[in-house]
Structures are given as structure tokens and as C-alpha cells.
Short mmCIF file of C-alpha atoms in Angstrom, two decimals:
data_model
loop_
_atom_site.label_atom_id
_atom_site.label_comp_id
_atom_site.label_asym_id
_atom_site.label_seq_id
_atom_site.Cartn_x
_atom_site.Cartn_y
_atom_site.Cartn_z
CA UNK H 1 6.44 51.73 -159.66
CA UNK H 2 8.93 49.56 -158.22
CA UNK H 3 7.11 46.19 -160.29
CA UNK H 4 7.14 48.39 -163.74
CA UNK H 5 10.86 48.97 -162.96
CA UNK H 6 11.64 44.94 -162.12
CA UNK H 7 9.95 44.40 -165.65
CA UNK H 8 11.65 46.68 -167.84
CA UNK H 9 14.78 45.56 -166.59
CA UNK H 10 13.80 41.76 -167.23
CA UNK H 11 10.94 41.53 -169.81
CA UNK H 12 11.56 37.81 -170.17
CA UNK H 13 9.68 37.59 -166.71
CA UNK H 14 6.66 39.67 -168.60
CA UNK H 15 6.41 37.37 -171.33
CA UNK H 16 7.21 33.91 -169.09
CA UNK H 17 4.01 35.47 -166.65
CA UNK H 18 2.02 35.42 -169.43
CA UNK H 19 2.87 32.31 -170.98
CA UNK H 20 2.61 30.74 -167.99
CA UNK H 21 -1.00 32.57 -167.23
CA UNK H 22 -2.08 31.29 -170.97
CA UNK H 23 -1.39 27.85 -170.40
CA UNK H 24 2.08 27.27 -170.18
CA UNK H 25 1.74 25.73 -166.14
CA UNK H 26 0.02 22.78 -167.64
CA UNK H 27 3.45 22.09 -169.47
CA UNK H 28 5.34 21.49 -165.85
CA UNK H 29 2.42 21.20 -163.69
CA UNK H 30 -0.36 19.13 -165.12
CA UNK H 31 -2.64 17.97 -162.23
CA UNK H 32 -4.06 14.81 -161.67
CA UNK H 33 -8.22 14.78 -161.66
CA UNK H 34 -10.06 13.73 -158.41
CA UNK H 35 -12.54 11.57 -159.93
CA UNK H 36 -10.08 9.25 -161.33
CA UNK H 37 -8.99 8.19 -157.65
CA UNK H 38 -10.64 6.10 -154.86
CA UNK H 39 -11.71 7.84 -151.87
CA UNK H 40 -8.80 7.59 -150.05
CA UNK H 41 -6.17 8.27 -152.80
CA UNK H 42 -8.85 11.53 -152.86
CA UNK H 43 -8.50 12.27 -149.60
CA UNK H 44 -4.33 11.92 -149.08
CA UNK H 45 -4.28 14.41 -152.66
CA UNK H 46 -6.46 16.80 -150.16
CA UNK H 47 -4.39 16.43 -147.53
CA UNK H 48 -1.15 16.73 -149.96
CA UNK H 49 -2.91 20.37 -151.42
CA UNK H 50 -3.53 21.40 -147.80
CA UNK H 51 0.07 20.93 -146.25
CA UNK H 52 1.63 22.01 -149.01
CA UNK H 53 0.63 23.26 -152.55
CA UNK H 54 3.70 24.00 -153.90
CA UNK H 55 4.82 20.39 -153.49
CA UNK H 56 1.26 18.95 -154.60
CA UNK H 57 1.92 20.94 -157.95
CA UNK H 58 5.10 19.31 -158.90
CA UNK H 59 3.79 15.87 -157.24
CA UNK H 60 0.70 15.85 -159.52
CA UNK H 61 3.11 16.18 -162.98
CA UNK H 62 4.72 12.65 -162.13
CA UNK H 63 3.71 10.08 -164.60
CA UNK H 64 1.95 6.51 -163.40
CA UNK H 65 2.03 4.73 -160.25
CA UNK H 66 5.55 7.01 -159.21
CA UNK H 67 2.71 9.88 -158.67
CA UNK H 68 0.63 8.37 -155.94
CA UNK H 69 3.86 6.52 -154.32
CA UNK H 70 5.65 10.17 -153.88
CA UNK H 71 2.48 11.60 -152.81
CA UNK H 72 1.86 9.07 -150.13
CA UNK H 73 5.68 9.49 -149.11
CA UNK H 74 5.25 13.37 -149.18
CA UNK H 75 2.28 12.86 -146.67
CA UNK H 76 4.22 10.23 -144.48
CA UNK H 77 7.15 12.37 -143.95
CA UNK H 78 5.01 15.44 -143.20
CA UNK H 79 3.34 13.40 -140.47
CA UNK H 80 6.82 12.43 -139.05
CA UNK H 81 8.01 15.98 -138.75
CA UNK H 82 4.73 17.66 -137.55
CA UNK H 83 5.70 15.03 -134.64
CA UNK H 84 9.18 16.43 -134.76
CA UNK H 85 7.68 20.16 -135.24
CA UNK H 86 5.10 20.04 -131.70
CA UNK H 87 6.63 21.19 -128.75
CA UNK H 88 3.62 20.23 -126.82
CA UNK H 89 4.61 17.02 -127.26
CA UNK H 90 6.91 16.07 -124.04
CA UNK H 91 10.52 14.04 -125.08
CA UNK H 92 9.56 11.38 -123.34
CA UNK H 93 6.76 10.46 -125.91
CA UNK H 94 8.44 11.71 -128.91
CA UNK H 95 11.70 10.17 -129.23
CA UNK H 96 9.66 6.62 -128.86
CA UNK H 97 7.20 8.34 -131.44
CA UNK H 98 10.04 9.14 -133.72
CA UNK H 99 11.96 5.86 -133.52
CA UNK H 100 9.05 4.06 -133.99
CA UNK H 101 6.94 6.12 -136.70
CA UNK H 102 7.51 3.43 -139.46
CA UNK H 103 6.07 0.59 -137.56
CA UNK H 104 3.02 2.88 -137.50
CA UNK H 105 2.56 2.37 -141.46
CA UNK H 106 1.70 -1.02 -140.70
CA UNK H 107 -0.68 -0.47 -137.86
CA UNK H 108 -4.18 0.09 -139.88
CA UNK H 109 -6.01 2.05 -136.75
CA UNK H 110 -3.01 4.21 -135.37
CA UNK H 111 -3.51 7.59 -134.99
CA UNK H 112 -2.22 10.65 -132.72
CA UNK H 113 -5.01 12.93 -132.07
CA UNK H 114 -3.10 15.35 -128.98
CA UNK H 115 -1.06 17.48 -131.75
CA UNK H 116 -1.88 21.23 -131.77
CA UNK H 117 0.39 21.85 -135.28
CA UNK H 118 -1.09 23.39 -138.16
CA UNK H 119 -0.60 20.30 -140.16
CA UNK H 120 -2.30 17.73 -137.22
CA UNK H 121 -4.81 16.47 -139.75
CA UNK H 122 -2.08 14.14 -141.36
CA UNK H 123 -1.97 12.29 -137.30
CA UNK H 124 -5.47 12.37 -136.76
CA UNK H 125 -6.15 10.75 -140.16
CA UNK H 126 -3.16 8.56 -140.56
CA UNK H 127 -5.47 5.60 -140.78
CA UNK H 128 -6.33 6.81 -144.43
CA UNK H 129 -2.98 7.38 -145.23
CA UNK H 130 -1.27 4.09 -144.04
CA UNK H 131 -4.22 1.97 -145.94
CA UNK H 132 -2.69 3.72 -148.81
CA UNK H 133 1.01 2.84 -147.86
CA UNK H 134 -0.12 -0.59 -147.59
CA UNK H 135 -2.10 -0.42 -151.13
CA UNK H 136 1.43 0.56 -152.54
CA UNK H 137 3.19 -1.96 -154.41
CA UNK H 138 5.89 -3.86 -152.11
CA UNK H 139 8.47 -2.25 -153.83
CA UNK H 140 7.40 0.99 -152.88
CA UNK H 141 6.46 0.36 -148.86
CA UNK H 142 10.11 -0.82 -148.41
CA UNK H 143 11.42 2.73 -149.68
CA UNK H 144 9.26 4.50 -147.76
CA UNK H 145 9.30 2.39 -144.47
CA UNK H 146 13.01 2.21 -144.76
CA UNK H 147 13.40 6.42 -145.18
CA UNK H 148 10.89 7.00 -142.31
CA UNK H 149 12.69 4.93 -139.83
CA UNK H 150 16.05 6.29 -140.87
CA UNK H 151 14.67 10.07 -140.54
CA UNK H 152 12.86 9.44 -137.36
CA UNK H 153 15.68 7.89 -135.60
CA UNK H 154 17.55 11.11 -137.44
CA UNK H 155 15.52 14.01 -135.76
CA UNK H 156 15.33 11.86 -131.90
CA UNK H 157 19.28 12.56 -132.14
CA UNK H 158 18.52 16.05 -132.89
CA UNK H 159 16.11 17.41 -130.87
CA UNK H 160 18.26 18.13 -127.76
CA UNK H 161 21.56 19.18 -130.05
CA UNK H 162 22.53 22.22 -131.62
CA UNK H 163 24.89 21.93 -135.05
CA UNK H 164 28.02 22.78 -134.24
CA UNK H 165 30.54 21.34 -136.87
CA UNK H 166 30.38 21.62 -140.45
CA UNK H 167 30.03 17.75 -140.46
CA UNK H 168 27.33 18.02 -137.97
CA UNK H 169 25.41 20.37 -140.65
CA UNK H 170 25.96 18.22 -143.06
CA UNK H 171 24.44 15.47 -140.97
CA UNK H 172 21.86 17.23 -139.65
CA UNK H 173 20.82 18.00 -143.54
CA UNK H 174 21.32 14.37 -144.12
CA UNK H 175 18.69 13.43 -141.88
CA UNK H 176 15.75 15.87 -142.48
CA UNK H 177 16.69 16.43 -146.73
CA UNK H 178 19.67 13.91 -148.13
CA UNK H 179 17.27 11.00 -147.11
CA UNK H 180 14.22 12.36 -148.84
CA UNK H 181 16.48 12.83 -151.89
CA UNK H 182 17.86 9.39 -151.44
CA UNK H 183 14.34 8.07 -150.91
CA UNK H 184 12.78 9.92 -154.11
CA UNK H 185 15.30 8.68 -156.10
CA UNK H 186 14.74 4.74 -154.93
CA UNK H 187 11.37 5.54 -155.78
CA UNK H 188 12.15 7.04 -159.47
CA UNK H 189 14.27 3.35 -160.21
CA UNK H 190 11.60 1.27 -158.49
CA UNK H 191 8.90 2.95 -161.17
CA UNK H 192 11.43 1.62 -163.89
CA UNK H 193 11.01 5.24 -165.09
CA UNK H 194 14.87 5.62 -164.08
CA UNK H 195 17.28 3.65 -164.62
CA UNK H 196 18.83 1.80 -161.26
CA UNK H 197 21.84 3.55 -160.80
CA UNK H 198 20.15 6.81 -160.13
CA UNK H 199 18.46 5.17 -156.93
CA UNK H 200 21.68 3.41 -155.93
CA UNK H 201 24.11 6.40 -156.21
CA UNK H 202 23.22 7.58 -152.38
CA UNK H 203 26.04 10.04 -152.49
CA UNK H 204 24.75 12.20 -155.05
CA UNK H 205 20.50 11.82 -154.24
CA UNK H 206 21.97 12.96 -150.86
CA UNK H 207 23.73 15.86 -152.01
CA UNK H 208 20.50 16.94 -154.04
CA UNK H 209 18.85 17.53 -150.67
CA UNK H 210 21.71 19.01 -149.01
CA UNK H 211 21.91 21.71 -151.61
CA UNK H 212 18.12 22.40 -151.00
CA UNK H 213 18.21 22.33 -147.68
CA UNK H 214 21.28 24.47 -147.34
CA UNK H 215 19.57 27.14 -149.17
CA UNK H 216 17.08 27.04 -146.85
CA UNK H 217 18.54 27.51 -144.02
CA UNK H 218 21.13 29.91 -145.17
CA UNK H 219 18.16 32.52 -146.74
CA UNK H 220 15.66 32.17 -143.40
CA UNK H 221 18.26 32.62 -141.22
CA UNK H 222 16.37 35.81 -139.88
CA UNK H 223 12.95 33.99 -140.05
CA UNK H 224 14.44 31.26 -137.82
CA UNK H 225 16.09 33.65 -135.06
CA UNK H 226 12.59 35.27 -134.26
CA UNK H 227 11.42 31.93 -133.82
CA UNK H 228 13.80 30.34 -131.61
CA UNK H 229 15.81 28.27 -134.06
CA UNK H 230 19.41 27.69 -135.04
CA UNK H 231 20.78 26.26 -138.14
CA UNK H 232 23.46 27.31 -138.69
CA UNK H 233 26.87 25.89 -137.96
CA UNK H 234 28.83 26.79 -134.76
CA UNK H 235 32.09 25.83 -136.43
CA UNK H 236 31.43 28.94 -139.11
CA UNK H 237 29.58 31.56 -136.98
CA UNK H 238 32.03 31.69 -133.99
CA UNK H 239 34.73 32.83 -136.23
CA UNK H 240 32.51 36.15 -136.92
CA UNK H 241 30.27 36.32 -133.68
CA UNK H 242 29.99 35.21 -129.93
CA UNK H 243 26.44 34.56 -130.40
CA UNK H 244 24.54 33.83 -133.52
CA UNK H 245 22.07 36.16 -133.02
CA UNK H 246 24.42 38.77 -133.09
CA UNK H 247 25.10 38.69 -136.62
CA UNK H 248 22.07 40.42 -137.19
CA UNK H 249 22.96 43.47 -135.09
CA UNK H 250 23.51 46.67 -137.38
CA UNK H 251 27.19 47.09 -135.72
CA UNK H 252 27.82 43.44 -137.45
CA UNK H 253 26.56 43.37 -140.65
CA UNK H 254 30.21 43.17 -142.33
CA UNK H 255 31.38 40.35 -140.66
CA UNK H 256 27.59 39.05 -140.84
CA UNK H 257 28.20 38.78 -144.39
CA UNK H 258 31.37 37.21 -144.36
CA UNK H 259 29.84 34.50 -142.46
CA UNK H 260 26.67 34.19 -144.98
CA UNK H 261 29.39 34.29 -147.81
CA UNK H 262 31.47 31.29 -146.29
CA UNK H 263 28.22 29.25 -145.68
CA UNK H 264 26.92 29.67 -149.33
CA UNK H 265 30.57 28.56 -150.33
CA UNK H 266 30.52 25.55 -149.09
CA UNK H 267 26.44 25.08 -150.09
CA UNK H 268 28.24 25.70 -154.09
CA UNK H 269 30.52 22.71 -153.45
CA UNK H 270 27.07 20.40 -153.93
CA UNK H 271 26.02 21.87 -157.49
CA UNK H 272 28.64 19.28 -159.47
CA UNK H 273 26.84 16.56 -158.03
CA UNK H 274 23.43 18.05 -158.30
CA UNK H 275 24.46 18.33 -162.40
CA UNK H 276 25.90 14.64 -162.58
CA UNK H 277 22.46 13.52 -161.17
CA UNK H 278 20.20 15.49 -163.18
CA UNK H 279 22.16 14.55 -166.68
CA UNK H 280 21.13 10.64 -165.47
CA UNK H 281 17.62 11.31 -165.85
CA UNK H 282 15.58 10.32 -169.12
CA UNK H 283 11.84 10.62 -167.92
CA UNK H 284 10.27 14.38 -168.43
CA UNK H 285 7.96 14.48 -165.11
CA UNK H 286 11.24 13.09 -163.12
CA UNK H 287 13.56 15.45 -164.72
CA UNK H 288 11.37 18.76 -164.35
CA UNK H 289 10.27 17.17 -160.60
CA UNK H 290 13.75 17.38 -159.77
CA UNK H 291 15.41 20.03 -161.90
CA UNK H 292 12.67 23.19 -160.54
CA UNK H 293 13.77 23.27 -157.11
CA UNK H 294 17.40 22.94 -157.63
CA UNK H 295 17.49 26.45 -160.51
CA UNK H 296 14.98 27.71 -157.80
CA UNK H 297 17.92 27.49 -155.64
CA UNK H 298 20.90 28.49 -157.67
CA UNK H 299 18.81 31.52 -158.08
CA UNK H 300 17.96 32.23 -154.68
CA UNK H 301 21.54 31.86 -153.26
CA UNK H 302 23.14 34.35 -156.30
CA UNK H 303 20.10 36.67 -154.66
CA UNK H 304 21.66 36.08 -151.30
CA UNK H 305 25.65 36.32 -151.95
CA UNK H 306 26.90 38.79 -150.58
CA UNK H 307 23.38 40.61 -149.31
CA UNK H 308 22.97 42.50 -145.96
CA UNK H 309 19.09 42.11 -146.55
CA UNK H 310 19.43 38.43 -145.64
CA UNK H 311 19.83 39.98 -141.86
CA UNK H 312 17.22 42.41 -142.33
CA UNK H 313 14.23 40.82 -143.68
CA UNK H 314 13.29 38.40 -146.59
CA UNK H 315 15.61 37.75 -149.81
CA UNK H 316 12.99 36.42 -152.87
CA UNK H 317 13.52 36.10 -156.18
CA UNK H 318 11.17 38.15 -158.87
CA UNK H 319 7.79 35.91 -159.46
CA UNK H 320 8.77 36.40 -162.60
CA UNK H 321 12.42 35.23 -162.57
CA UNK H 322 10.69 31.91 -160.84
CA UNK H 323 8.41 31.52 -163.78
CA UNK H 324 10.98 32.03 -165.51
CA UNK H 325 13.06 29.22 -164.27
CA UNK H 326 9.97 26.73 -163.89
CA UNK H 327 9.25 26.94 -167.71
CA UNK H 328 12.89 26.98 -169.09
CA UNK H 329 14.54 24.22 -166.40
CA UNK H 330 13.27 20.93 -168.73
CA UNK H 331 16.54 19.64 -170.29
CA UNK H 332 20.26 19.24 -169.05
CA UNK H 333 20.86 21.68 -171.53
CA UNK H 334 18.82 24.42 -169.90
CA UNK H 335 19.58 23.67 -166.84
CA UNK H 336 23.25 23.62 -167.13
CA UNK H 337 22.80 27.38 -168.68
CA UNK H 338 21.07 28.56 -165.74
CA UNK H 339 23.60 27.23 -163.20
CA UNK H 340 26.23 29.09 -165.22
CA UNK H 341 24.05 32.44 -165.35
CA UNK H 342 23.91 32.57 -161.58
CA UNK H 343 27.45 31.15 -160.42
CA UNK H 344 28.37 33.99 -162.91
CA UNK H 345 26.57 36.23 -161.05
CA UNK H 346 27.91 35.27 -157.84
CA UNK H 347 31.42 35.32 -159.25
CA UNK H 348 30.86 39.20 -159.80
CA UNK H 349 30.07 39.95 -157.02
CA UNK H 350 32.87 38.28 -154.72
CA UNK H 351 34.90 41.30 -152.54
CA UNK H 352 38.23 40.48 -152.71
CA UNK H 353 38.38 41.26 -148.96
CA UNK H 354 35.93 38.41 -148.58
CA UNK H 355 37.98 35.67 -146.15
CA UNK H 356 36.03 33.27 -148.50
CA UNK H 357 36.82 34.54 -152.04
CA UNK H 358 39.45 32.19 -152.89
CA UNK H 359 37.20 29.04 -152.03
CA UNK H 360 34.50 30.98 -153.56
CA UNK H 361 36.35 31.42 -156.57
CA UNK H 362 37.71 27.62 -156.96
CA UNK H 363 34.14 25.96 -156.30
CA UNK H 364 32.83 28.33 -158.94
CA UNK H 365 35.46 27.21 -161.04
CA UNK H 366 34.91 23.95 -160.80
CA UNK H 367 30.70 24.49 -161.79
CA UNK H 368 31.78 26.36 -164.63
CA UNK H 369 34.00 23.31 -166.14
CA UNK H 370 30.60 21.57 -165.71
CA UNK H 371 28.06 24.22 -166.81
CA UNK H 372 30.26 26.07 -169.48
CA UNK H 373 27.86 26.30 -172.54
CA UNK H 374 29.23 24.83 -175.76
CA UNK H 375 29.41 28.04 -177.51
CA UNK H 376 29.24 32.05 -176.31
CA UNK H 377 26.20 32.31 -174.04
CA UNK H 378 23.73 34.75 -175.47
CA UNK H 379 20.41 36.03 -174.33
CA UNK H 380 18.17 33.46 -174.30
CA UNK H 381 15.57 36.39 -174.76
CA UNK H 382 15.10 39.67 -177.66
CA UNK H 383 12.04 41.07 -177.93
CA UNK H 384 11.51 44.02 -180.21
CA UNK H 385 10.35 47.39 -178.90
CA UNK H 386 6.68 46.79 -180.36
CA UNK H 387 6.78 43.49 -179.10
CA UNK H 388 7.79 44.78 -175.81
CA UNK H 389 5.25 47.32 -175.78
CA UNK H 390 2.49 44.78 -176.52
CA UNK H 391 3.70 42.81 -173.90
CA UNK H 392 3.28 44.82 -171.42
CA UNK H 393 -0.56 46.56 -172.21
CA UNK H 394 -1.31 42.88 -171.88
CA UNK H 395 0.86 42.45 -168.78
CA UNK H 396 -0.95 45.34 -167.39
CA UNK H 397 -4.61 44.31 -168.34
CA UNK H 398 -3.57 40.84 -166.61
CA UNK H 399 -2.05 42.39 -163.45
CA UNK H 400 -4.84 41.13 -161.48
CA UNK H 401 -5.10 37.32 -162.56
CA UNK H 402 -1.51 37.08 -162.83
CA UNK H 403 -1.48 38.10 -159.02
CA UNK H 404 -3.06 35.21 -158.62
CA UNK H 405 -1.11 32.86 -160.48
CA UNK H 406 2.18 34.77 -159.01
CA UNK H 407 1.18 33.41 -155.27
CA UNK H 408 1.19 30.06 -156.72
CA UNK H 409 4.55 30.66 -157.82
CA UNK H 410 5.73 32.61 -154.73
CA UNK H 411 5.10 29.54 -152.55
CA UNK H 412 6.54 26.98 -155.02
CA UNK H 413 9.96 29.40 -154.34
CA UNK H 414 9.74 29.78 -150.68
CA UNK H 415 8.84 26.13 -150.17
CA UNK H 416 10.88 24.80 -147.18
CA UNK H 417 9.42 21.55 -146.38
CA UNK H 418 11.84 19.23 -145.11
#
């Protein structure tokens, strides 16, 4: 019942499901086939599908050479924090392991084989995937060698300290997302697929990981108190609880709130930055690579403002809404629509008892100058009621392979990788 509500109220999600289940995926998600690649380039694709399939999607739609260099980055990263990630592993042998991690690309028969994480396979095989670093062009290893040894060094001053300030946050998202940002986007210029600015500008391939990573944080807030882990900033919590954990304490919800309000505040200050980067692009796989998970995100922190369900349990967007998103978010255009649609839903919902509003208010402002259509938004959607009616037989004989297709989805949204 509560699914045929969700798509009468939004029957653009019934008709982006099934364009998506008819073929439209290939459009944004293309993947690459096996038998093209050596045995090793086979095997790190493997691994990349294993660790993470919502980022092996997306990886597999890059065009040439950029496509095996991300993958192999994706991979070296993930073996960096699954040594970041193991608390079995004592401090004394990871901060050297951290520190030292890039040096490790160069070592053909290094390997860790102690690590009881999920994701152990990428240390126990890292021979395969460092013979790929090194088959790389140069260009390439330096980016990735560089943004290893920056992020490892990153994490060893983090592992023993909690974020307090705001700046802290900000460096702490610096370390474990800016620099993956800052590395992708070397990576897009080195391909020649960008042009060089768009790997130079550090400042705004930083703040395209900081907005990710900020949404992150700020929706699994709950997720990360039952496991032991704090993200969020000292500086901002204090001022509504003694203890972070509190916030989640019925008796606290309202000033709970407040505090998730301020926090997505100052996430919004990122988006004119994120817009200024993705107007520089001019490849297709680039543009879509980059321009999914930031709507995925505008979406997910309108979903958020102003929620109490961010204390209680798990704040997703519709499958649908993500399809949705995924098949529109391919031009500047589009994407500068979408931004507007959900900072305009945010705006609506600001309480004018909200300590924040103000800030809230100006920051949305300031998106809107940027986002602000060129003529009266309309509904990018009208079906007729036949049309409609059709849809949704066919939605319903589909129900079961679009469940399928919908997990797919569901894990591209809640992806979280660092």
C-alpha cells in the first residue's frame, strides 16, 4: 500500500523505473566486458564489483584508459582504508602502515594477509593490484601515489582524535573525501578528457568531496552511534547536547534537530562550488561520473532537513526518485534544475524558530542565484490519465524484476565509501 501511494504521488519515478528496467541503465552505466581485459585488469574489475558495486557501475561508464586508472585508484584507496577500518590491527603497526601505504605500490610482492575486514581480499591480493598501478601510464601512478600518501598520512592523524571544530570537520573530510575528489579530477585532466584547469582548481575538486562526505555523515549519524563512531563536530553539538549521543534521546529530539539543521547549513555552503565544477566539464562519462552522486545528495539532505527520523532510523530517498535523478542528471542544465528543486524544498521547510534559518536562508540564496532556471520552472513530467494507467499495469507486472534492478539503485544511493 504504502509503494502504490509513493507512486501516485510521483509517477515520474514509475515511468523512470521502467525506462531504466528497459534499457535506459546502459545510457549512464554501460559496463565494460571481461574478455576484453588481461587477467589481472579481470581480476581488480572483480575485486572493484565485490567491494563495491555501486561504485564499479559508474567506474565502468568512463571512457578509455581514465576507466581502468579510476578503477585501480578506487581499489588502492579501498585497501588503504580497510587498513584504516581494522581494529585488530594494533597502532603501532598501522600508523607506519598508513604513512607508508604508497611506497607499497611500488613493492611488486607486498601483501598484508592478518586483516579480518570484510574487504581483506584487496591486502591479501595487492600484488595483482600494484602490477596494475605500475602498468598505468606515468602520468597516472604519480596521481595516485601522490593521493595515497597524502590520505594515509591523513587518517594516522586521525585515528586517536575526535572532530571537534568545524575546521577540524572540514579537515577531517579533506583527508578521507576532498583528496579523492582532488585526485579524480587530476586523473580526468591527465586523460586529456578535461581540460587542465579542472585538475588544478584543488579548492573546488575538494569541496566536491566535502559535500559528499558531509552528507554522509550527517544522514548515518544514527548508524554510526550504534557502532561506536563520531562524526560529527564538537564545536556544533555542544551547543544542543552534553554528549552526542544524547541527541538521539526522545526528550531531545527538538534541539536534535536544530543541531542536524545547522550541520546541513553549512554542508549547503559547498553546492556553488560543486556547480562551478560541474559546468567545467565537456566529456559525457566524466560529467554523469561526477554529476550522480552530487543530485544523489542534494536529494538526500532536502530528505533530511529538518527530519526527526534521522535520530530514529534510516532517511532514503524513493528508488524511484534515485532513478530518477541517475537518468535526468547528464547536462549542467539538468543538473542545475535539480539543485534548485531541492534547495526549494529545503527553503519550505525552514521553522522560523530554527537558530539556523537565517544562514539557512542566505546559503540558499546564494544556490538559487546559481541554479535559478532561465525561465518559470515547470514539471519536467505530464502524463495523461491513460498513460498513467498504462504505466502502472506495467509497473505492476514488473514489480518483481524491477525489485531487482531497485537494489542496484538502493546501493548506488546509500554508497558511503570514503
Amino acid at each position: 500500500m504504502e509503494l502504490v501511494r509513493q507512486w501516485l504521488g510521483h509517477p515520474e519515478d514509475i515511468y523512470n523505473l521502467l525506462r531504466f528496467k528497459m534499457g535506459g541503465y546502459r545510457a549512464v552505466m554501460p559496463r565494460v566486458d571481461p574478455d576484453s581485459l588481461g587477467c589481472g585488469l579481470r581480476t581488480c574489475y572483480r575485486y572493484l564489483n565485490q567491494t563495491s558495486r555501486s561504485f564499479a557501475a559508474v567506474i565502468q561508464a568512463l571512457d578509455g584508459e581514465l576507466r581502468h586508472a579510476v578503477c585501480i585508484f578506487y581499489l588502492v584507496l579501498r585497501a588503504l582504508d580497510t587498513v584504516e577500518d581494522d581494529m585488530t590491527i594494533s597502532l603501532d603497526v598501522k600508523v607506519p602502515m598508513l604513512h607508508e601505504f604508497h611506497s607499497y605500490l611500488y613493492q611488486p610482492e607486498w601483501k598484508y594477509m592478518e586483516s579480518k575486514e570484510k574487504d581483506r581480499q584487496v591486502l591479501e591480493d595487492f600484488p595483482t593490484i600494484s602490477m596494475e598501478f605500475r602498468n598505468l601510464s606515468k602520468v597516472y601512478q604519480d596521481v595516485i601515489s601522490d593521493i595515497c600518501h597524502k590520505m594515509g598520512v591523513g587518517m594516522a592523524e586521525f585515528l586517536e582524535k575526535k572532530v571537534d571544530s568545524q575546521h577540524e570537520w572540514d579537515k577531517y573530510c579533506h583527508y578521507v573525501a576532498g583528496l579523492v575528489g582532488i585526485g579524480l579530477s587530476r586523473l580526468f585532466s591527465a586523460s586529456e578528457l578535461e581540460d587542465p584547469i579542472v585538475g588544478q582548481d584543488t579548492e573546488l575538486a575538494n569541496s566536491m568531496g566535502l559535500f559528499l562526505q558531509k552528507t554522509n555523515i550527517i544522514r548515518d549519524y544514527l548508524e554510526d552511534q550504534l557502532e561506536g563512531r563520531e562524526f560529527w563536530p564538537k564545536e556544533v553539538w555542544s551547543r544542543y547536547a552534553k554528549k552526542l549521543s544524547d541527541l538521539a534521546k526522545p526528550e531531545n529530539i527538538d534541539m536534535a534537530v536544530q543541531c542536524l539543521n545547522e550541520l546541513i547549513t553549512n554542508a549547503l555552503h559547498h553546492v556553488p562550488d560543486v556547480l562551478t565544477y560541474l559546468s567545467r566539464l565537456k566529456n559525457q562519462s566524466v560529467f554523469n561520473f561526477c554529476a550522480i552522486p552530487q543530485v544523489m545528495a542534494i536529494a538526500t539532505l532536502a530528505a533530511c532537513y529538518n527530519n526527526k527520523q534521522v535520530f530514529r532510523g534510516v532517511v532514503k530517498i524513493r528508488k524511484g526518485q534515485a532513478v530518477t535523478l541517475m537518468m535526468d542528471a547528464t547536462n549542467i542544465q539538468a543538473v542545475k534544475a535539480i539543485i534548485y528543486q531541492y534547495v526549494e524544498e529545503i527553503y519550505q521547510k525552514i521553522p522560523s524558530t530554527d537558530p539556523s534559518s537565517n544562514k539557512t536562508q542566505q546559503v540558499i540564496a546564494s544556490i538559487r542565484a546559481m541554479s535559478l532556471p532561465s525561465s518559470p520552472m515547470t514539471s519536467r513530467h505530464h502524463y495523461s490519465p491513460i498513460y498513467l494507467s498504462c504505466a502502472m499495469l506495467l509497473a505492476a507486472l514488473s514489480w518483481q524484476y524491477l525489485s531487482t534492478i531497485s537494489k542496484a539503485t538502493e546501493e548506488y544511493v546509500q554508497a558511503g565509501e570514503n
